[in-house]
Tab-separated table of C-alpha atoms in Angstrom:
chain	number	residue	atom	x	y	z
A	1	UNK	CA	79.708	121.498	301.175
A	2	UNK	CA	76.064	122.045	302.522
A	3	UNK	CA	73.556	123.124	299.838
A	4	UNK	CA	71.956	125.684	302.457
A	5	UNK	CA	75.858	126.610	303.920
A	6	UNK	CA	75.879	130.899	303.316
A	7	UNK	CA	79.393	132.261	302.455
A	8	UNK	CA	80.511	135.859	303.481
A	9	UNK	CA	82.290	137.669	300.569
A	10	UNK	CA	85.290	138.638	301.104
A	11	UNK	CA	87.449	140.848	298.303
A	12	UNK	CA	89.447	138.227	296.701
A	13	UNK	CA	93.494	138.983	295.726
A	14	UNK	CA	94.076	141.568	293.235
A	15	UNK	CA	90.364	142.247	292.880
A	16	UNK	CA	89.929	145.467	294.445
A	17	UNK	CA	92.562	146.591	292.531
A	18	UNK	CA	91.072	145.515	289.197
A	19	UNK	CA	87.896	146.789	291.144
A	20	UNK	CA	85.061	146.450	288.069
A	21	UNK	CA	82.980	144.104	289.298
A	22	UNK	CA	82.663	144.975	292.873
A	23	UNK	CA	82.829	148.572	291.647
A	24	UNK	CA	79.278	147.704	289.391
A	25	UNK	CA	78.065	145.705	292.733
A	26	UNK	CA	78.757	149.151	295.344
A	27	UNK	CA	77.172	151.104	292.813
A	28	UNK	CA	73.805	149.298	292.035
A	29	UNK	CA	73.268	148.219	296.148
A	30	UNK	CA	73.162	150.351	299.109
A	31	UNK	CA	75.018	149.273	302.291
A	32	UNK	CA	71.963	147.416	304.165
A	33	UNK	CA	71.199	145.693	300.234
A	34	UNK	CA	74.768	144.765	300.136
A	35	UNK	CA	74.889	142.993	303.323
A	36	UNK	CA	72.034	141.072	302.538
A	37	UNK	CA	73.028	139.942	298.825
A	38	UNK	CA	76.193	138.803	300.759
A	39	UNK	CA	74.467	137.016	303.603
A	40	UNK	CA	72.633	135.118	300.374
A	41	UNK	CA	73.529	131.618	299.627
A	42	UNK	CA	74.623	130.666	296.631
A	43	UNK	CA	71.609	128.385	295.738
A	44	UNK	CA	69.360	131.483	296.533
A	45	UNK	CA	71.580	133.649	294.363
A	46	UNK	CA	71.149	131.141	291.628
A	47	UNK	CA	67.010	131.436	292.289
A	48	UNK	CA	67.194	135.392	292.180
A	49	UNK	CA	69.496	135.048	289.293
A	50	UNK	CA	67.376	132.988	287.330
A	51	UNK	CA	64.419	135.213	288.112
A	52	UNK	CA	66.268	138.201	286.173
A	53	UNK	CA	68.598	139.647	289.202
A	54	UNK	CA	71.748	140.089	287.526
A	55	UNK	CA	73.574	141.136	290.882
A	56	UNK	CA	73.199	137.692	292.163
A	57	UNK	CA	74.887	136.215	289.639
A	58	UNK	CA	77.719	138.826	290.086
A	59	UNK	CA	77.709	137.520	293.616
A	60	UNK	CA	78.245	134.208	292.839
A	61	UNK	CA	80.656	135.424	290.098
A	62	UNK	CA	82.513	136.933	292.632
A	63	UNK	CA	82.424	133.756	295.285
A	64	UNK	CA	83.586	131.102	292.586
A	65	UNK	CA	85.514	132.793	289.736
A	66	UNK	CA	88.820	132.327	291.748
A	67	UNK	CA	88.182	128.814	292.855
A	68	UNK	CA	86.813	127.929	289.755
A	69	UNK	CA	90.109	129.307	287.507
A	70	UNK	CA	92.227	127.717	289.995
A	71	UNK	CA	90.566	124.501	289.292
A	72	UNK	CA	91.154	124.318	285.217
A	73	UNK	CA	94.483	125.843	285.639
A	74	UNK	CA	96.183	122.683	287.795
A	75	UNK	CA	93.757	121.174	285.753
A	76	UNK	CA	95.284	122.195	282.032
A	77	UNK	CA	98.250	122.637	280.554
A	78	UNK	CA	98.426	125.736	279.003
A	79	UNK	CA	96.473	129.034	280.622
A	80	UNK	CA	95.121	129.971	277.553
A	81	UNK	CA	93.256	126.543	278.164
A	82	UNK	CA	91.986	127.207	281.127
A	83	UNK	CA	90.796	130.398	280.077
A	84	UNK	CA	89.128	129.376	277.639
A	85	UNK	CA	87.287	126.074	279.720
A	86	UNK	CA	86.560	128.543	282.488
A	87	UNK	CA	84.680	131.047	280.101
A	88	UNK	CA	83.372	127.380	278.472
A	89	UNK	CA	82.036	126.657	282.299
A	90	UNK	CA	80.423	130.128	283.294
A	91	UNK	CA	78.564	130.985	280.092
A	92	UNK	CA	77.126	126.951	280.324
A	93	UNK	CA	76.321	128.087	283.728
A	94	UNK	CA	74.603	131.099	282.255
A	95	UNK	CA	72.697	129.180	279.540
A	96	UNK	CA	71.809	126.603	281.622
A	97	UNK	CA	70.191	128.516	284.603
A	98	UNK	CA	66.603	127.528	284.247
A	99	UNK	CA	67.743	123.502	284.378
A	100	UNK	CA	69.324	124.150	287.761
A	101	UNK	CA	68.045	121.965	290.703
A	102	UNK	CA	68.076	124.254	293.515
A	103	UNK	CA	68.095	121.518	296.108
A	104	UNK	CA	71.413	120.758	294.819
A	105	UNK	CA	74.275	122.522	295.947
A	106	UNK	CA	75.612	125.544	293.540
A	107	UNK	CA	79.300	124.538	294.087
A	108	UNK	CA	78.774	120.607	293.070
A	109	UNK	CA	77.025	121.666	290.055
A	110	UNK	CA	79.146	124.534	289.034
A	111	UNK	CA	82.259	122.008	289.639
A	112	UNK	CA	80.748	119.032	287.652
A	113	UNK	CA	79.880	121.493	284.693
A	114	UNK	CA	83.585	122.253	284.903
A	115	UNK	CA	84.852	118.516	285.003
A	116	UNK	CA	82.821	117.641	282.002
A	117	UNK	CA	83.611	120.530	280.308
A	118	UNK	CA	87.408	119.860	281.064
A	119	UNK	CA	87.064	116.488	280.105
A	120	UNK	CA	85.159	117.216	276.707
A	121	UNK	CA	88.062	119.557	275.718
A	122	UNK	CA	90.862	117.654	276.339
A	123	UNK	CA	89.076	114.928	274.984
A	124	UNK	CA	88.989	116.678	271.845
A	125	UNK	CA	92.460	117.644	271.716
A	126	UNK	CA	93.228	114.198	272.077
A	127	UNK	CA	94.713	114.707	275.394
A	128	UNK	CA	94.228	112.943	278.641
A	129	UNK	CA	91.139	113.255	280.087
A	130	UNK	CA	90.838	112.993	283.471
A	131	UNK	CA	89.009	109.896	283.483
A	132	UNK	CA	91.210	108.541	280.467
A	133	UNK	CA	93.841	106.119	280.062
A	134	UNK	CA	96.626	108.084	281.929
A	135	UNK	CA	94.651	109.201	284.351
A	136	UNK	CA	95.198	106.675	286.759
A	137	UNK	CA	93.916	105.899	289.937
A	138	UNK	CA	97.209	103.531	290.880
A	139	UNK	CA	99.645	105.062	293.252
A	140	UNK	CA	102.149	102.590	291.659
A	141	UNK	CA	101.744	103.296	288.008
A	142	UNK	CA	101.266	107.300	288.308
A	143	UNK	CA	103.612	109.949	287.840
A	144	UNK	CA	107.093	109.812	289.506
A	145	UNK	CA	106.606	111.265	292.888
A	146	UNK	CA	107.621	114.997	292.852
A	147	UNK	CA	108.480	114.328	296.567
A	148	UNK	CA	111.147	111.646	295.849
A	149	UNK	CA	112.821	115.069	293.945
A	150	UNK	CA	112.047	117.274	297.256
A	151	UNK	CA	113.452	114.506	299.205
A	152	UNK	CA	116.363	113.752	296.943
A	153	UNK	CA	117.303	117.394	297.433
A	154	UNK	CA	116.064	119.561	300.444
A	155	UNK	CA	118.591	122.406	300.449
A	156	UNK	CA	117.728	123.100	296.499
A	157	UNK	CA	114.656	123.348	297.153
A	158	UNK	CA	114.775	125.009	300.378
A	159	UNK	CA	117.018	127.380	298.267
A	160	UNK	CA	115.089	127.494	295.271
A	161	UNK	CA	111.226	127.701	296.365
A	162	UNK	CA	109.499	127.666	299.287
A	163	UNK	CA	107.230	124.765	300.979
A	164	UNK	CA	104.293	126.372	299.093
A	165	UNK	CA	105.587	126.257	295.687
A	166	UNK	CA	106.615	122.922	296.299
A	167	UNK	CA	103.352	121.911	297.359
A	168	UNK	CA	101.730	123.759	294.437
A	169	UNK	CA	103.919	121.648	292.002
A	170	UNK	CA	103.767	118.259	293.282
A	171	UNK	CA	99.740	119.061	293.073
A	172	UNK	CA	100.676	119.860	289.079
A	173	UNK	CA	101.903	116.240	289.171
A	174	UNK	CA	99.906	114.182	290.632
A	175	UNK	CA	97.857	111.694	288.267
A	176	UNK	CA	94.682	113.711	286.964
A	177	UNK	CA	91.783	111.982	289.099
A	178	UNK	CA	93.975	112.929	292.340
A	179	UNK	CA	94.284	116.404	291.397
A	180	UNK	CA	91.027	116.451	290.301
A	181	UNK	CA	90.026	115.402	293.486
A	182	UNK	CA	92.133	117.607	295.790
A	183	UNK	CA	91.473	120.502	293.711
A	184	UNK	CA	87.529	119.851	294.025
A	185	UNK	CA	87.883	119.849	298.112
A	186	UNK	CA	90.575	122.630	298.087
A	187	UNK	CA	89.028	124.796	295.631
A	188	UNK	CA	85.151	123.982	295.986
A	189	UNK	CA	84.794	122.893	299.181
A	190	UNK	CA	83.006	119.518	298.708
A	191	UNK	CA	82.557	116.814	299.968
A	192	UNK	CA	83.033	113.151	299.483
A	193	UNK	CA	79.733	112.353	297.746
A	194	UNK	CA	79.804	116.133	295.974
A	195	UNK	CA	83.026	114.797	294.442
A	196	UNK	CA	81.561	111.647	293.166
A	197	UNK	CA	78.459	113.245	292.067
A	198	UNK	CA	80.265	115.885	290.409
A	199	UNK	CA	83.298	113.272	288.307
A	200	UNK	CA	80.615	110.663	288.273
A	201	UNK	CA	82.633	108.442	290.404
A	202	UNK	CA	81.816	106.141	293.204
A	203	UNK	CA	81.903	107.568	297.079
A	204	UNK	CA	84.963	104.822	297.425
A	205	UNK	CA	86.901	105.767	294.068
A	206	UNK	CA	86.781	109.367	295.310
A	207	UNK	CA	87.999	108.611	298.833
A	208	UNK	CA	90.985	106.364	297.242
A	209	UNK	CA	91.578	109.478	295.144
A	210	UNK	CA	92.096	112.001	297.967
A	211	UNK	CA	94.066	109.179	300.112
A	212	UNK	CA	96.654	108.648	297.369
A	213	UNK	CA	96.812	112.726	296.925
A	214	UNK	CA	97.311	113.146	300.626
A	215	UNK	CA	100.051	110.395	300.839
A	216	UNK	CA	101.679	111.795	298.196
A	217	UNK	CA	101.210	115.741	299.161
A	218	UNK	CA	102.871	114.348	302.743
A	219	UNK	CA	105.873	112.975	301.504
A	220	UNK	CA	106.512	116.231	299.822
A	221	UNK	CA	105.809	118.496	302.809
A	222	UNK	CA	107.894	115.870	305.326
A	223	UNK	CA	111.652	117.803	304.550
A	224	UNK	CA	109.764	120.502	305.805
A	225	UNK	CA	108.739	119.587	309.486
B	1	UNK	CA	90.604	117.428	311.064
B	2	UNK	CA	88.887	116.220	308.018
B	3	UNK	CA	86.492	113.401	308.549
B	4	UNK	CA	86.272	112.502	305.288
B	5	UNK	CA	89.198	111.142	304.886
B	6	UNK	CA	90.266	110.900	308.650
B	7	UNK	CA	93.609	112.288	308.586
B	8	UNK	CA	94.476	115.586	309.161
B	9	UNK	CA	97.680	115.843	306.933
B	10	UNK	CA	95.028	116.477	304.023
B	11	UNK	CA	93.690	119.340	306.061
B	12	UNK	CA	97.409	121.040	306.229
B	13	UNK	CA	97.937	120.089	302.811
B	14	UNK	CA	94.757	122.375	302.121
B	15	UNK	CA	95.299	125.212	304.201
B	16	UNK	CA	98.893	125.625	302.486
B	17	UNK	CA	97.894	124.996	299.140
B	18	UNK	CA	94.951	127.926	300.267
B	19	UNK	CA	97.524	130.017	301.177
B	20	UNK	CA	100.229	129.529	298.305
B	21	UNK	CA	97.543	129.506	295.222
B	22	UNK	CA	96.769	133.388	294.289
B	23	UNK	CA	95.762	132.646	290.845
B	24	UNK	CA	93.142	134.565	289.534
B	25	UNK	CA	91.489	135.334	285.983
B	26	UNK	CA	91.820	138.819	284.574
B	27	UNK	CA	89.747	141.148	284.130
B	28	UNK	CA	88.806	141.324	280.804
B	29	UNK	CA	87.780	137.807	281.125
B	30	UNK	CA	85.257	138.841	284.292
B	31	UNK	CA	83.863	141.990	282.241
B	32	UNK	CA	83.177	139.436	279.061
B	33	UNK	CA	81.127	136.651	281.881
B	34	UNK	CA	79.130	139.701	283.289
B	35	UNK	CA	78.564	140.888	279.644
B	36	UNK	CA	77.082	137.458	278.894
B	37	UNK	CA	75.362	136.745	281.864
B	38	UNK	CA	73.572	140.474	281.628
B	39	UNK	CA	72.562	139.987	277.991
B	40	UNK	CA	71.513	136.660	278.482
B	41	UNK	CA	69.179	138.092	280.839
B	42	UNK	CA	68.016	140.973	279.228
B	43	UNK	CA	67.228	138.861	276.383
B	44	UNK	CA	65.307	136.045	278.835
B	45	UNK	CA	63.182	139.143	279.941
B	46	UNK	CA	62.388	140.055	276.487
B	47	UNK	CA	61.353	136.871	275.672
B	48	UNK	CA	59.047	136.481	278.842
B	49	UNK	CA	57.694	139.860	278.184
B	50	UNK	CA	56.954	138.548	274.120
B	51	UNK	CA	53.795	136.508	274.787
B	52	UNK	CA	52.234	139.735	276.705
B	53	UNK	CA	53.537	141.972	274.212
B	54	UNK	CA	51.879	140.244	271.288
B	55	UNK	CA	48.286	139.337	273.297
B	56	UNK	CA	48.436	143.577	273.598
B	57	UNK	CA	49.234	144.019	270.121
B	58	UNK	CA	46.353	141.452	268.561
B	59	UNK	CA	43.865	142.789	271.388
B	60	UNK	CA	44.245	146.455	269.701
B	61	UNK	CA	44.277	144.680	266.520
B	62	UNK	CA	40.946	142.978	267.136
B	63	UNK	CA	39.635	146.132	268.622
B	64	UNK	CA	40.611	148.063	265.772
B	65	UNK	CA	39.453	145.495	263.265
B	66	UNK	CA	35.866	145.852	264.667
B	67	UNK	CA	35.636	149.513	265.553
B	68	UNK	CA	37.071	150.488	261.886
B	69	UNK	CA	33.927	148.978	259.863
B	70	UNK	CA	31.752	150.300	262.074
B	71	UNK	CA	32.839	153.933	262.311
B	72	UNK	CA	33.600	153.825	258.077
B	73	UNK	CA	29.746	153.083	257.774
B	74	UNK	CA	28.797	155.744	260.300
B	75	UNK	CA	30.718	158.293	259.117
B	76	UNK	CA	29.601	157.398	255.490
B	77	UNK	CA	25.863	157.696	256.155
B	78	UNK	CA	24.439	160.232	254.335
B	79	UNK	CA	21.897	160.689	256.733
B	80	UNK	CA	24.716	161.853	259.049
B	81	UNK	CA	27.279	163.526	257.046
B	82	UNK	CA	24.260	166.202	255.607
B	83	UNK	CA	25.319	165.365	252.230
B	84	UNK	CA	23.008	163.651	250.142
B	85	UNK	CA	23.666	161.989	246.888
B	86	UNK	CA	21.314	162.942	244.042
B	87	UNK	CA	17.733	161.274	244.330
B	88	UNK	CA	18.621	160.127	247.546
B	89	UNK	CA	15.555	162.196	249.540
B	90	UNK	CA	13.096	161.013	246.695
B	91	UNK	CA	14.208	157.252	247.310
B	92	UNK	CA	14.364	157.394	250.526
B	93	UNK	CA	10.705	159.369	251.182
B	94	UNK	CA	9.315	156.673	248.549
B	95	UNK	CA	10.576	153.881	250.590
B	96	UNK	CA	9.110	155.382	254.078
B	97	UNK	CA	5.880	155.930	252.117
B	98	UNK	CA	5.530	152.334	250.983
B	99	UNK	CA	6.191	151.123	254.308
B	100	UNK	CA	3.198	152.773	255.633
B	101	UNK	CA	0.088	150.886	256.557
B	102	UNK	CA	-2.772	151.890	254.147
B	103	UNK	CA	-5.204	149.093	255.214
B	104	UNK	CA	-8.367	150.245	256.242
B	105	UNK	CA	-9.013	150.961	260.153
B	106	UNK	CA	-9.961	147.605	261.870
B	107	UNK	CA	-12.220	148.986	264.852
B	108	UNK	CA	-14.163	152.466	265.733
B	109	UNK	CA	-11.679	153.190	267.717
B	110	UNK	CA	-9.138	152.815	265.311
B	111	UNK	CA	-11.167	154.544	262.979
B	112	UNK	CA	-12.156	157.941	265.224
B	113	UNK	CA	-8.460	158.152	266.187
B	114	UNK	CA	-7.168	158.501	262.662
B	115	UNK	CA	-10.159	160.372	261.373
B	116	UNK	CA	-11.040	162.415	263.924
B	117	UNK	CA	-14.745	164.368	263.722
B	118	UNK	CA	-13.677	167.738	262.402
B	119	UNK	CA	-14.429	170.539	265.014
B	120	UNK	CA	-14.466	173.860	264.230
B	121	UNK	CA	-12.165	175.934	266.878
């Protein structure tokens, strides 16, 4: 992702609904103010925001909280979790405004706060981090292949779930660094070298990474072509 | 097609996985963030307003530190507040009159202006 790229907001799922946040946004811009907080990027929301604007952090609130959930929850194993590493990312984001580089890009930062936060917690709980011991980079030694189970049965699981849930959990099972990875381009948009700057991995390790997670995220989706 | 990683199957995977994950954190958790993030700034402008706030504060202090002794003495003077302490006119007129210069006049002209030839009107 570029550092300079702009991103148009668009209501995410469900939010309108909810409707506080944008609600709180309407009501403290106008229409022409609106357009133009929008039209911000997110490393010049993270400026105003760090100059005392509170609606461009809202903004970027509003771009990333989504993405950014999405992220710990394939990334955890209980939601609670990720709740709790997502609030864990955002108020480190909060607290650590002034020590943001703004020729960096927002999303690389924001997404290596969250891998080190992710990795602090479940090193803590004793679990595997994503850089730990089962986290392995080996296609040969990871997980069984959840697309040896879609192949091994097509009618279930064209009966039981669709090509997107199936999709969705062979992500879930793929070794930690892979999903990691995916989730990082998927979610976050970035690219090879804002993966590797954000996991602290090489340009190479992250490219292996996304290679295996493709191979693997093929085999599932071949039944379905 | 995705350059990075030169196959396109990636891409797909993406753009299904986009359209299939709908996950997103509840409210409550978005009105506790913007809680934070608004506090944290209120209190960031405090704390930037502090410095300027106390420079204010010890200016008027200053001010008032040297305007108070000042203003106790003036308004204390008898002289000024028309009422004088016992034996204060005697001292005072005895003091004046000791300060006066009683030596003798130096020249004639000194002499003719402070004793001037009497003339009769």
């Amino acid at each position: 992702m570029s550092g300079t790229a702009t991103y148009l907001w668009a209501p995410p799922q469900g939010f309108a609904m909810e409707g506080l946040p944008l609600r709180w946004l309407n009501e403290a811009l106008g229409d022409k103010e609106q357009a133009a907080a929008i039209a911000l990027s997110d490393e010049a929301c993270m400026q105003r925001y760090r100059r005392g604007d509170d609606q461009a952090f809202r903004l970027l609130y509003q771009r990333y909280r989504e993405k950014l959930h999405r992220y710990v929850l394939r990334l955890s194993t209980r939601e609670s979790e990720a709740e709790e590493v997502f609030q864990e990312v955002w108020i480190a984001v909060i607290r650590s405004r002034d020590s943001y580089d703004s020729s960096a890009s927002f999303a690389t930062w924001l997404f290596s706060i969250a891998h080190r936060r992710a990795a602090d917690r479940w090193r803590a709980l004793s679990r595997h981090a994503p850089d730990g011991l089962n986290a392995t980079d080996d296609l040969d030694d990871a997980l069984p292949l959840s697309a040896n189970d879609a192949i091994a049965t097509p009618e279930r699981e064209w009966q039981s779930q669709s090509l997107g849930e199936a999709l969705l959990d062979a992500i879930g099972k793929l070794p930690l660094p892979q999903r990691e990875a995916f989730l990082m381009k998927a979610e976050g948009e970035l690219s090879l070298d804002d993966i590797a700057l954000a996991t602290g991995a090489n340009r190479e390790t992250v490219k292996s990474r996304l290679r295996y997670a493709q191979k693997r995220l093929r085999e599932v989706m071949l039944p379905w072509r | 097609m995705n350059q990075d990683t030169d196959d396109t199957s990636l891409d797909e995977a993406i753009a299904l996985y986009r359209r299939h994950a709908s996950e997103a954190p509840e409210a409550m958790v978005d009105a506790r963030i913007l809680r934070i993030a608004l506090n944290s700034n209120r209190q960031q402008r405090a704390m930037r307003q502090l410095p300027w706030l106390v420079a204010a504060a010890a200016s008027v202090m200053i001010w008032l530190g040297m305007a108070q002794p000042f203003a106790t003495q003036h308004a204390t003077s008898p002289r000024h507040t028309g009422t004088h302490p016992p034996g204060y006119l005697e001292g005072s007129s005895r003091a004046y009159l000791l300060g006066m210069d009683v030596n003798p006049p130096t020249s004639d002209v000194a002499a003719y202006l402070l004793h001037p030839p009497y003339t009769s009107p």
